[in-house]
Amino acid sequence: MPIYDNQNIFAKILRGEIPNNTVYEDDYVLAFRDIAPQAPVHILVIPKGAYVSIDDFGAKGSPDEVSAFYKAIATITAQEGLTDAGFRCIANTGDHGGQEVPHFHMHILGGEPVGPMVSKS
Ligand code: 5GP
């Protein structure tokens, strides 16, 4: 597992060094709108703890952190009115997954049909 880089952009957001458009926050989780939205609703959900990726979070996150993360997704998707129409959650991971920011984040995409699951182009 790569070593966590505390200079990554989401670490700076968590420290308040870079502004964000927060939609949800609790003791364990911060969620904010993506700066370059790929759908009408595009939210990034991140744990406040220092985890590189979804597998790092799953392996090392405490039960309270993991529970809070998924509870937050349910709260946010309801808050954003996505429950009935549906949405997609994506956790890009590592090089093959196309992860750009090395702090675990779940994308929530919705507000319109979000297309095929994997691009073949
Ligand atoms: P990844 O490719 O790592 O799964 O996704 C990183 C996401 O972070 C991208 O969708 C990108 O637009 C978003 N992002 C990068 N920098 C910032 C920023 O400073 N603020 C916000 N709100 N989103 C960012």
Short mmCIF file of C-alpha atoms and ligand atoms in Angstrom, two decimals:
data_model
loop_
_atom_site.label_atom_id
_atom_site.label_comp_id
_atom_site.label_asym_id
_atom_site.label_seq_id
_atom_site.Cartn_x
_atom_site.Cartn_y
_atom_site.Cartn_z
CA MET A 1 0.00 0.00 0.00
CA PRO A 2 1.45 3.45 -0.86
CA ILE A 3 2.37 5.68 2.07
CA TYR A 4 -0.21 8.40 2.70
CA ASP A 5 0.91 11.79 1.33
CA ASN A 6 -0.40 14.50 3.65
CA GLN A 7 0.19 17.12 0.94
CA ASN A 8 -2.55 15.71 -1.31
CA ILE A 9 -5.33 18.11 -2.22
CA PHE A 10 -7.99 16.47 -0.05
CA ALA A 11 -5.69 16.53 2.98
CA LYS A 12 -5.38 20.28 2.38
CA ILE A 13 -9.16 20.58 2.13
CA LEU A 14 -9.53 18.70 5.42
CA ARG A 15 -7.06 21.07 7.09
CA GLY A 16 -8.99 24.06 5.74
CA GLU A 17 -6.09 25.19 3.55
CA ILE A 18 -8.22 24.99 0.39
CA PRO A 19 -11.91 25.95 0.29
CA ASN A 20 -14.62 23.49 -0.62
CA ASN A 21 -18.36 23.42 -1.18
CA THR A 22 -19.39 21.19 1.74
CA VAL A 23 -22.66 19.28 1.49
CA TYR A 24 -22.19 17.06 4.58
CA GLU A 25 -19.84 16.76 7.54
CA ASP A 26 -19.66 14.71 10.73
CA ASP A 27 -16.89 13.52 13.05
CA TYR A 28 -15.58 11.01 10.50
CA VAL A 29 -16.66 12.20 7.06
CA LEU A 30 -16.54 15.26 4.82
CA ALA A 31 -18.45 15.51 1.54
CA PHE A 32 -18.17 18.34 -0.98
CA ARG A 33 -18.98 19.09 -4.61
CA ASP A 34 -16.42 18.09 -7.22
CA ILE A 35 -14.61 21.07 -8.71
CA ALA A 36 -15.09 19.67 -12.24
CA PRO A 37 -18.51 17.99 -12.14
CA GLN A 38 -19.14 15.11 -14.55
CA ALA A 39 -22.91 15.03 -13.86
CA PRO A 40 -25.55 17.45 -12.51
CA VAL A 41 -24.80 16.05 -9.06
CA HIS A 42 -21.15 15.15 -8.47
CA ILE A 43 -20.11 14.87 -4.85
CA LEU A 44 -16.91 13.52 -3.31
CA VAL A 45 -17.24 11.72 0.02
CA ILE A 46 -14.01 11.32 2.00
CA PRO A 47 -13.10 9.92 5.40
CA LYS A 48 -11.36 12.40 7.68
CA GLY A 49 -8.75 9.76 8.47
CA ALA A 50 -5.58 9.35 6.39
CA TYR A 51 -6.44 6.52 3.99
CA VAL A 52 -4.98 6.26 0.50
CA SER A 53 -7.69 4.18 -1.14
CA ILE A 54 -10.86 2.14 -0.65
CA ASP A 55 -8.86 -1.01 0.12
CA ASP A 56 -6.65 0.88 2.59
CA PHE A 57 -9.81 2.21 4.27
CA GLY A 58 -11.44 -1.22 4.33
CA ALA A 59 -8.34 -2.83 5.80
CA LYS A 60 -7.44 -0.19 8.39
CA GLY A 61 -10.56 1.89 9.06
CA SER A 62 -12.26 1.43 12.41
CA PRO A 63 -15.83 0.08 12.52
CA ASP A 64 -17.04 3.56 13.48
CA GLU A 65 -15.26 5.16 10.52
CA VAL A 66 -16.49 2.59 8.01
CA SER A 67 -20.04 2.74 9.33
CA ALA A 68 -20.08 6.53 9.31
CA PHE A 69 -18.83 6.57 5.71
CA TYR A 70 -21.69 4.46 4.36
CA LYS A 71 -24.28 6.16 6.55
CA ALA A 72 -23.07 9.46 5.12
CA ILE A 73 -23.59 8.23 1.55
CA ALA A 74 -27.18 7.31 2.42
CA THR A 75 -27.78 10.70 4.03
CA ILE A 76 -26.23 12.64 1.17
CA THR A 77 -28.01 10.78 -1.63
CA ALA A 78 -31.34 11.32 0.15
CA GLN A 79 -30.48 14.98 0.78
CA GLU A 80 -29.66 15.45 -2.92
CA GLY A 81 -32.92 13.78 -4.04
CA LEU A 82 -31.16 10.88 -5.75
CA THR A 83 -32.86 7.99 -3.98
CA ASP A 84 -35.70 7.31 -6.40
CA ALA A 85 -33.95 7.89 -9.72
CA GLY A 86 -30.68 6.32 -8.65
CA PHE A 87 -27.04 7.29 -8.87
CA ARG A 88 -23.56 5.80 -9.23
CA CYS A 89 -20.77 5.52 -6.68
CA ILE A 90 -17.22 5.18 -7.99
CA ALA A 91 -13.99 4.71 -6.05
CA ASN A 92 -11.14 5.00 -8.53
CA THR A 93 -8.20 3.11 -7.08
CA GLY A 94 -4.52 3.22 -8.00
CA ASP A 95 -3.01 3.50 -11.47
CA HIS A 96 -5.32 1.10 -13.27
CA GLY A 97 -8.34 2.64 -11.56
CA GLY A 98 -7.33 6.12 -12.68
CA GLN A 99 -7.11 7.55 -9.17
CA GLU A 100 -5.72 11.10 -9.27
CA VAL A 101 -5.99 12.15 -5.63
CA PRO A 102 -4.37 9.69 -3.18
CA HIS A 103 -6.87 10.17 -0.36
CA PHE A 104 -9.77 7.69 -0.48
CA HIS A 105 -12.87 9.27 -1.96
CA MET A 106 -16.16 7.99 -3.25
CA HIS A 107 -17.67 9.85 -6.19
CA ILE A 108 -21.47 10.15 -6.10
CA LEU A 109 -22.79 10.90 -9.59
CA GLY A 110 -26.42 11.49 -10.47
CA GLY A 111 -29.13 13.86 -11.54
CA GLU A 112 -29.30 12.24 -15.00
CA PRO A 113 -28.47 8.81 -16.46
CA VAL A 114 -24.72 8.49 -16.03
CA GLY A 115 -23.96 6.22 -18.98
CA PRO A 116 -22.10 2.94 -19.32
CA MET A 117 -20.16 1.68 -16.34
CA VAL A 118 -16.82 1.41 -18.13
CA SER A 119 -15.66 3.43 -21.14
CA LYS A 120 -14.14 1.29 -23.89
CA SER A 121 -12.68 4.23 -25.80
P1 5GP B 1 -10.03 10.66 -8.87
O1 5GP B 1 -9.61 10.71 -10.32
O2 5GP B 1 -8.85 10.68 -7.95
O3 5GP B 1 -11.01 9.56 -8.59
O4 5GP B 1 -10.89 11.96 -8.64
C1 5GP B 1 -10.40 13.15 -8.14
C2 5GP B 1 -11.50 14.18 -8.25
O5 5GP B 1 -11.14 15.28 -7.45
C3 5GP B 1 -11.73 14.70 -9.68
O6 5GP B 1 -13.08 14.45 -10.05
C4 5GP B 1 -11.42 16.19 -9.56
O7 5GP B 1 -12.27 16.98 -10.35
C5 5GP B 1 -11.59 16.46 -8.08
N1 5GP B 1 -10.79 17.53 -7.55
C6 5GP B 1 -9.47 17.74 -7.76
N2 5GP B 1 -9.05 18.83 -7.09
C7 5GP B 1 -10.14 19.31 -6.43
C8 5GP B 1 -10.34 20.44 -5.57
O8 5GP B 1 -9.42 21.21 -5.25
N3 5GP B 1 -11.59 20.61 -5.09
C9 5GP B 1 -12.63 19.78 -5.41
N4 5GP B 1 -13.82 20.06 -4.88
N5 5GP B 1 -12.48 18.71 -6.21
C10 5GP B 1 -11.24 18.49 -6.72
#
